[in-house]
Amino acid sequence: MIGKLKGIVDSTGEDWVVVDVGGVGYHVTCSRRTLQNLAAPGGAVTLSIETKVSDDAIRLIGFETDNERDWFRLLLGVQGVGTRVALGVLGTLAPDDLARAIALDDKKAISAAPGVGAKVAARIAAELKDKAPEGASLAAVLDGQVNGAAAPVSPAPMRDAVSALVNLGYPQAQATGAVSAAAKTLEGAASTEQLIRQGLKELAR
């Protein structure tokens, strides 16, 4: 199984790139966003690879990072999401943007991807809410709210509030979404205690 390709961009198409690795050309299917970020033909490229094996073909799916590939795998676990739809989502939303949309239950942002209707967007938000964000994605969700006009709240109380809700037994993704929603509701400088109280109200809905 191929997990990574490092070589030279040979040629590209609407949804693929041929990567020349030591004189062997590998045809790799990619999302629109990944293709847009590739070097021009002749430039160096490194792609994380997901190998899809079927009865009649072996297909290589390429991603800029391992994180993006992990999101692809998560998306494929959602009912009604296949390779084309998963790549459409990742071609529209960067991993941190997708994490933010899921944490905030922003089905409109998810449904902006081609091939994703309201029902599929709702399933993605619901089925992945306990699986993301993690690590840097958590910071992206909180920082997105802190830096946005809708929630001018200091990041420290928000992170402390998320930590408190996690300690109470709530999954990190749910806690992040609840605190972010609480920050929007409070619309101003809020203490950790206020965010926790409002976050619990959001979780009880």
PDB file of C-alpha atoms in Angstrom:
ATOM      1  CA  MET A   1       0.000   0.000   0.000  1.00  0.00           C
ATOM      2  CA  ILE A   2       1.253   3.479  -0.868  1.00  0.00           C
ATOM      3  CA  GLY A   3       1.149   6.003   1.992  1.00  0.00           C
ATOM      4  CA  LYS A   4       3.137   8.910   0.552  1.00  0.00           C
ATOM      5  CA  LEU A   5       4.503  10.098  -2.774  1.00  0.00           C
ATOM      6  CA  LYS A   6       7.394  12.524  -3.163  1.00  0.00           C
ATOM      7  CA  GLY A   7       8.397  13.545  -6.644  1.00  0.00           C
ATOM      8  CA  ILE A   8       7.813  16.008  -9.483  1.00  0.00           C
ATOM      9  CA  VAL A   9       4.520  17.298 -10.865  1.00  0.00           C
ATOM     10  CA  ASP A  10       4.316  15.851 -14.374  1.00  0.00           C
ATOM     11  CA  SER A  11       0.840  17.000 -15.419  1.00  0.00           C
ATOM     12  CA  THR A  12      -2.545  17.891 -13.931  1.00  0.00           C
ATOM     13  CA  GLY A  13      -6.205  17.669 -14.878  1.00  0.00           C
ATOM     14  CA  GLU A  14      -9.565  18.671 -13.442  1.00  0.00           C
ATOM     15  CA  ASP A  15      -9.300  16.314 -10.467  1.00  0.00           C
ATOM     16  CA  TRP A  16      -5.943  14.592 -10.802  1.00  0.00           C
ATOM     17  CA  VAL A  17      -2.183  14.981 -10.918  1.00  0.00           C
ATOM     18  CA  VAL A  18       0.487  12.691 -12.299  1.00  0.00           C
ATOM     19  CA  VAL A  19       3.453  12.581  -9.930  1.00  0.00           C
ATOM     20  CA  ASP A  20       6.772  11.480 -11.439  1.00  0.00           C
ATOM     21  CA  VAL A  21       8.689   9.448  -8.873  1.00  0.00           C
ATOM     22  CA  GLY A  22      11.989   8.269 -10.276  1.00  0.00           C
ATOM     23  CA  GLY A  23      10.608   8.024 -13.780  1.00  0.00           C
ATOM     24  CA  VAL A  24       7.367   6.294 -12.790  1.00  0.00           C
ATOM     25  CA  GLY A  25       4.196   8.358 -13.155  1.00  0.00           C
ATOM     26  CA  TYR A  26       1.528   7.890 -10.477  1.00  0.00           C
ATOM     27  CA  HIS A  27      -2.003   9.085 -11.308  1.00  0.00           C
ATOM     28  CA  VAL A  28      -3.420  10.634  -8.109  1.00  0.00           C
ATOM     29  CA  THR A  29      -6.942  11.954  -7.575  1.00  0.00           C
ATOM     30  CA  CYS A  30      -7.033  15.139  -5.474  1.00  0.00           C
ATOM     31  CA  SER A  31      -9.464  17.727  -4.180  1.00  0.00           C
ATOM     32  CA  ARG A  32      -9.789  21.048  -5.975  1.00  0.00           C
ATOM     33  CA  ARG A  33      -8.038  22.882  -3.148  1.00  0.00           C
ATOM     34  CA  THR A  34      -5.095  20.470  -3.133  1.00  0.00           C
ATOM     35  CA  LEU A  35      -4.677  20.829  -6.887  1.00  0.00           C
ATOM     36  CA  GLN A  36      -4.767  24.620  -6.646  1.00  0.00           C
ATOM     37  CA  ASN A  37      -1.917  24.545  -4.122  1.00  0.00           C
ATOM     38  CA  LEU A  38       0.355  22.300  -6.176  1.00  0.00           C
ATOM     39  CA  ALA A  39       3.487  23.565  -7.848  1.00  0.00           C
ATOM     40  CA  ALA A  40       3.450  24.002 -11.621  1.00  0.00           C
ATOM     41  CA  PRO A  41       4.567  21.046 -13.774  1.00  0.00           C
ATOM     42  CA  GLY A  42       8.241  20.436 -13.104  1.00  0.00           C
ATOM     43  CA  GLY A  43       7.939  21.513  -9.467  1.00  0.00           C
ATOM     44  CA  ALA A  44       8.426  19.333  -6.417  1.00  0.00           C
ATOM     45  CA  VAL A  45       5.445  17.777  -4.678  1.00  0.00           C
ATOM     46  CA  THR A  46       4.821  15.610  -1.617  1.00  0.00           C
ATOM     47  CA  LEU A  47       1.397  14.074  -1.090  1.00  0.00           C
ATOM     48  CA  SER A  48      -0.050  11.926   1.660  1.00  0.00           C
ATOM     49  CA  ILE A  49      -1.824   9.042  -0.034  1.00  0.00           C
ATOM     50  CA  GLU A  50      -4.928   7.017   0.683  1.00  0.00           C
ATOM     51  CA  THR A  51      -4.973   3.842  -1.417  1.00  0.00           C
ATOM     52  CA  LYS A  52      -8.452   2.697  -2.442  1.00  0.00           C
ATOM     53  CA  VAL A  53      -8.654  -0.872  -3.716  1.00  0.00           C
ATOM     54  CA  SER A  54     -11.727  -2.163  -5.545  1.00  0.00           C
ATOM     55  CA  ASP A  55     -12.447  -5.255  -7.609  1.00  0.00           C
ATOM     56  CA  ASP A  56     -11.351  -3.615 -10.843  1.00  0.00           C
ATOM     57  CA  ALA A  57      -8.921  -0.852  -9.879  1.00  0.00           C
ATOM     58  CA  ILE A  58      -6.400   0.550  -7.433  1.00  0.00           C
ATOM     59  CA  ARG A  59      -6.956   4.275  -6.927  1.00  0.00           C
ATOM     60  CA  LEU A  60      -4.613   6.741  -5.259  1.00  0.00           C
ATOM     61  CA  ILE A  61      -6.146   9.740  -3.435  1.00  0.00           C
ATOM     62  CA  GLY A  62      -3.692  12.536  -2.596  1.00  0.00           C
ATOM     63  CA  PHE A  63      -3.671  15.137   0.187  1.00  0.00           C
ATOM     64  CA  GLU A  64      -1.446  18.027   1.208  1.00  0.00           C
ATOM     65  CA  THR A  65      -1.129  16.795   4.795  1.00  0.00           C
ATOM     66  CA  ASP A  66      -1.747  13.731   6.938  1.00  0.00           C
ATOM     67  CA  ASN A  67      -4.384  15.766   8.793  1.00  0.00           C
ATOM     68  CA  GLU A  68      -6.361  16.272   5.590  1.00  0.00           C
ATOM     69  CA  ARG A  69      -6.114  12.549   4.853  1.00  0.00           C
ATOM     70  CA  ASP A  70      -7.429  11.782   8.349  1.00  0.00           C
ATOM     71  CA  TRP A  71     -10.423  14.030   7.689  1.00  0.00           C
ATOM     72  CA  PHE A  72     -11.039  12.172   4.434  1.00  0.00           C
ATOM     73  CA  ARG A  73     -11.156   8.884   6.333  1.00  0.00           C
ATOM     74  CA  LEU A  74     -13.562  10.331   8.891  1.00  0.00           C
ATOM     75  CA  LEU A  75     -15.829  11.678   6.174  1.00  0.00           C
ATOM     76  CA  LEU A  76     -15.971   8.298   4.440  1.00  0.00           C
ATOM     77  CA  GLY A  77     -17.374   6.858   7.658  1.00  0.00           C
ATOM     78  CA  VAL A  78     -20.462   9.058   7.382  1.00  0.00           C
ATOM     79  CA  GLN A  79     -23.508   7.484   5.770  1.00  0.00           C
ATOM     80  CA  GLY A  80     -24.000   8.754   2.244  1.00  0.00           C
ATOM     81  CA  VAL A  81     -20.470  10.136   1.871  1.00  0.00           C
ATOM     82  CA  GLY A  82     -18.264   8.543  -0.760  1.00  0.00           C
ATOM     83  CA  THR A  83     -14.932   9.531  -2.236  1.00  0.00           C
ATOM     84  CA  ARG A  84     -16.370  12.194  -4.550  1.00  0.00           C
ATOM     85  CA  VAL A  85     -18.369  13.917  -1.820  1.00  0.00           C
ATOM     86  CA  ALA A  86     -15.520  13.715   0.720  1.00  0.00           C
ATOM     87  CA  LEU A  87     -13.137  15.328  -1.761  1.00  0.00           C
ATOM     88  CA  GLY A  88     -15.773  17.956  -2.520  1.00  0.00           C
ATOM     89  CA  VAL A  89     -15.973  18.845   1.171  1.00  0.00           C
ATOM     90  CA  LEU A  90     -12.187  19.035   1.518  1.00  0.00           C
ATOM     91  CA  GLY A  91     -11.950  21.016  -1.709  1.00  0.00           C
ATOM     92  CA  THR A  92     -14.270  23.621  -0.197  1.00  0.00           C
ATOM     93  CA  LEU A  93     -13.198  23.620   3.467  1.00  0.00           C
ATOM     94  CA  ALA A  94      -9.663  23.381   4.821  1.00  0.00           C
ATOM     95  CA  PRO A  95      -9.331  20.927   7.750  1.00  0.00           C
ATOM     96  CA  ASP A  96      -9.508  23.687  10.388  1.00  0.00           C
ATOM     97  CA  ASP A  97     -12.532  25.245   8.665  1.00  0.00           C
ATOM     98  CA  LEU A  98     -14.275  21.875   8.599  1.00  0.00           C
ATOM     99  CA  ALA A  99     -13.449  21.347  12.281  1.00  0.00           C
ATOM    100  CA  ARG A 100     -14.928  24.757  13.081  1.00  0.00           C
ATOM    101  CA  ALA A 101     -18.084  24.076  11.070  1.00  0.00           C
ATOM    102  CA  ILE A 102     -18.649  20.758  12.838  1.00  0.00           C
ATOM    103  CA  ALA A 103     -17.948  22.155  16.305  1.00  0.00           C
ATOM    104  CA  LEU A 104     -20.381  25.024  15.718  1.00  0.00           C
ATOM    105  CA  ASP A 105     -22.943  22.814  13.950  1.00  0.00           C
ATOM    106  CA  ASP A 106     -22.638  25.092  10.916  1.00  0.00           C
ATOM    107  CA  LYS A 107     -24.460  22.902   8.405  1.00  0.00           C
ATOM    108  CA  LYS A 108     -24.678  25.789   5.931  1.00  0.00           C
ATOM    109  CA  ALA A 109     -20.879  25.932   5.620  1.00  0.00           C
ATOM    110  CA  ILE A 110     -20.680  22.171   5.098  1.00  0.00           C
ATOM    111  CA  SER A 111     -23.458  22.154   2.501  1.00  0.00           C
ATOM    112  CA  ALA A 112     -21.517  24.708   0.448  1.00  0.00           C
ATOM    113  CA  ALA A 113     -19.437  21.783  -0.832  1.00  0.00           C
ATOM    114  CA  PRO A 114     -20.521  20.363  -4.208  1.00  0.00           C
ATOM    115  CA  GLY A 115     -22.705  17.287  -3.903  1.00  0.00           C
ATOM    116  CA  VAL A 116     -23.554  17.959  -0.249  1.00  0.00           C
ATOM    117  CA  GLY A 117     -27.223  18.586   0.420  1.00  0.00           C
ATOM    118  CA  ALA A 118     -28.837  19.604   3.676  1.00  0.00           C
ATOM    119  CA  LYS A 119     -29.355  16.010   4.857  1.00  0.00           C
ATOM    120  CA  VAL A 120     -25.770  14.945   4.191  1.00  0.00           C
ATOM    121  CA  ALA A 121     -24.440  18.126   5.823  1.00  0.00           C
ATOM    122  CA  ALA A 122     -26.550  17.395   8.902  1.00  0.00           C
ATOM    123  CA  ARG A 123     -25.210  13.838   9.073  1.00  0.00           C
ATOM    124  CA  ILE A 124     -21.604  15.041   8.775  1.00  0.00           C
ATOM    125  CA  ALA A 125     -22.120  17.560  11.589  1.00  0.00           C
ATOM    126  CA  ALA A 126     -23.900  15.027  13.800  1.00  0.00           C
ATOM    127  CA  GLU A 127     -21.734  11.953  13.216  1.00  0.00           C
ATOM    128  CA  LEU A 128     -18.375  13.728  13.483  1.00  0.00           C
ATOM    129  CA  LYS A 129     -19.186  16.091  16.356  1.00  0.00           C
ATOM    130  CA  ASP A 130     -17.457  13.844  18.918  1.00  0.00           C
ATOM    131  CA  LYS A 131     -14.432  13.163  16.705  1.00  0.00           C
ATOM    132  CA  ALA A 132     -13.232  16.682  15.949  1.00  0.00           C
ATOM    133  CA  PRO A 133     -11.718  19.130  16.458  1.00  0.00           C
ATOM    134  CA  GLU A 134      -8.535  17.941  18.111  1.00  0.00           C
ATOM    135  CA  GLY A 135      -5.321  19.758  18.977  1.00  0.00           C
ATOM    136  CA  ALA A 136      -4.668  22.610  16.585  1.00  0.00           C
ATOM    137  CA  SER A 137      -8.238  22.409  15.295  1.00  0.00           C
ATOM    138  CA  LEU A 138      -9.552  23.285  18.757  1.00  0.00           C
ATOM    139  CA  ALA A 139      -7.401  26.396  18.728  1.00  0.00           C
ATOM    140  CA  ALA A 140      -8.726  27.264  15.278  1.00  0.00           C
ATOM    141  CA  VAL A 141     -12.326  27.093  16.459  1.00  0.00           C
ATOM    142  CA  LEU A 142     -11.690  29.226  19.527  1.00  0.00           C
ATOM    143  CA  ASP A 143      -9.457  31.726  17.750  1.00  0.00           C
ATOM    144  CA  GLY A 144     -12.024  32.064  14.988  1.00  0.00           C
ATOM    145  CA  GLN A 145     -14.597  33.096  17.567  1.00  0.00           C
ATOM    146  CA  VAL A 146     -12.215  35.326  19.497  1.00  0.00           C
ATOM    147  CA  ASN A 147     -11.130  37.207  16.394  1.00  0.00           C
ATOM    148  CA  GLY A 148     -14.637  37.505  14.960  1.00  0.00           C
ATOM    149  CA  ALA A 149     -16.849  40.495  15.620  1.00  0.00           C
ATOM    150  CA  ALA A 150     -19.612  38.247  16.913  1.00  0.00           C
ATOM    151  CA  ALA A 151     -17.688  37.138  19.971  1.00  0.00           C
ATOM    152  CA  PRO A 152     -15.008  39.550  21.250  1.00  0.00           C
ATOM    153  CA  VAL A 153     -14.089  37.300  24.164  1.00  0.00           C
ATOM    154  CA  SER A 154     -10.611  36.693  25.520  1.00  0.00           C
ATOM    155  CA  PRO A 155      -9.276  33.287  24.424  1.00  0.00           C
ATOM    156  CA  ALA A 156      -8.129  32.316  27.934  1.00  0.00           C
ATOM    157  CA  PRO A 157     -11.647  32.200  29.494  1.00  0.00           C
ATOM    158  CA  MET A 158     -12.915  30.292  26.461  1.00  0.00           C
ATOM    159  CA  ARG A 159     -10.198  27.670  26.719  1.00  0.00           C
ATOM    160  CA  ASP A 160     -10.701  27.402  30.477  1.00  0.00           C
ATOM    161  CA  ALA A 161     -14.436  26.975  29.969  1.00  0.00           C
ATOM    162  CA  VAL A 162     -13.897  24.233  27.387  1.00  0.00           C
ATOM    163  CA  SER A 163     -11.519  22.476  29.777  1.00  0.00           C
ATOM    164  CA  ALA A 164     -14.093  22.692  32.586  1.00  0.00           C
ATOM    165  CA  LEU A 165     -16.839  21.174  30.432  1.00  0.00           C
ATOM    166  CA  VAL A 166     -14.511  18.386  29.290  1.00  0.00           C
ATOM    167  CA  ASN A 167     -13.731  17.671  32.954  1.00  0.00           C
ATOM    168  CA  LEU A 168     -17.479  17.374  33.532  1.00  0.00           C
ATOM    169  CA  GLY A 169     -17.548  14.548  31.007  1.00  0.00           C
ATOM    170  CA  TYR A 170     -18.544  16.279  27.787  1.00  0.00           C
ATOM    171  CA  PRO A 171     -16.633  15.363  24.593  1.00  0.00           C
ATOM    172  CA  GLN A 172     -14.148  18.030  23.537  1.00  0.00           C
ATOM    173  CA  ALA A 173     -15.943  18.777  20.278  1.00  0.00           C
ATOM    174  CA  GLN A 174     -19.280  19.325  22.036  1.00  0.00           C
ATOM    175  CA  ALA A 175     -17.646  21.443  24.731  1.00  0.00           C
ATOM    176  CA  THR A 176     -15.916  23.587  22.107  1.00  0.00           C
ATOM    177  CA  GLY A 177     -19.130  24.127  20.171  1.00  0.00           C
ATOM    178  CA  ALA A 178     -21.075  24.975  23.334  1.00  0.00           C
ATOM    179  CA  VAL A 179     -18.524  27.522  24.535  1.00  0.00           C
ATOM    180  CA  SER A 180     -18.277  29.102  21.096  1.00  0.00           C
ATOM    181  CA  ALA A 181     -22.072  29.385  20.962  1.00  0.00           C
ATOM    182  CA  ALA A 182     -22.062  30.794  24.496  1.00  0.00           C
ATOM    183  CA  ALA A 183     -19.555  33.460  23.476  1.00  0.00           C
ATOM    184  CA  LYS A 184     -21.852  34.523  20.644  1.00  0.00           C
ATOM    185  CA  THR A 185     -24.849  34.671  22.968  1.00  0.00           C
ATOM    186  CA  LEU A 186     -23.044  36.736  25.609  1.00  0.00           C
ATOM    187  CA  GLU A 187     -21.792  39.213  22.982  1.00  0.00           C
ATOM    188  CA  GLY A 188     -19.077  40.824  25.017  1.00  0.00           C
ATOM    189  CA  ALA A 189     -16.350  40.289  27.583  1.00  0.00           C
ATOM    190  CA  ALA A 190     -17.313  37.195  29.544  1.00  0.00           C
ATOM    191  CA  SER A 191     -15.712  35.385  32.457  1.00  0.00           C
ATOM    192  CA  THR A 192     -14.949  31.686  32.529  1.00  0.00           C
ATOM    193  CA  GLU A 193     -17.831  31.148  34.927  1.00  0.00           C
ATOM    194  CA  GLN A 194     -20.308  32.924  32.634  1.00  0.00           C
ATOM    195  CA  LEU A 195     -19.132  30.907  29.654  1.00  0.00           C
ATOM    196  CA  ILE A 196     -19.473  27.654  31.597  1.00  0.00           C
ATOM    197  CA  ARG A 197     -23.014  28.487  32.729  1.00  0.00           C
ATOM    198  CA  GLN A 198     -24.104  29.529  29.251  1.00  0.00           C
ATOM    199  CA  GLY A 199     -22.251  26.581  27.722  1.00  0.00           C
ATOM    200  CA  LEU A 200     -24.201  24.179  29.939  1.00  0.00           C
ATOM    201  CA  LYS A 201     -27.422  25.794  28.756  1.00  0.00           C
ATOM    202  CA  GLU A 202     -26.330  25.258  25.147  1.00  0.00           C
ATOM    203  CA  LEU A 203     -25.566  21.602  25.856  1.00  0.00           C
ATOM    204  CA  ALA A 204     -28.958  21.109  27.497  1.00  0.00           C
ATOM    205  CA  ARG A 205     -30.833  22.218  24.357  1.00  0.00           C
TER     206      ARG A 205
END
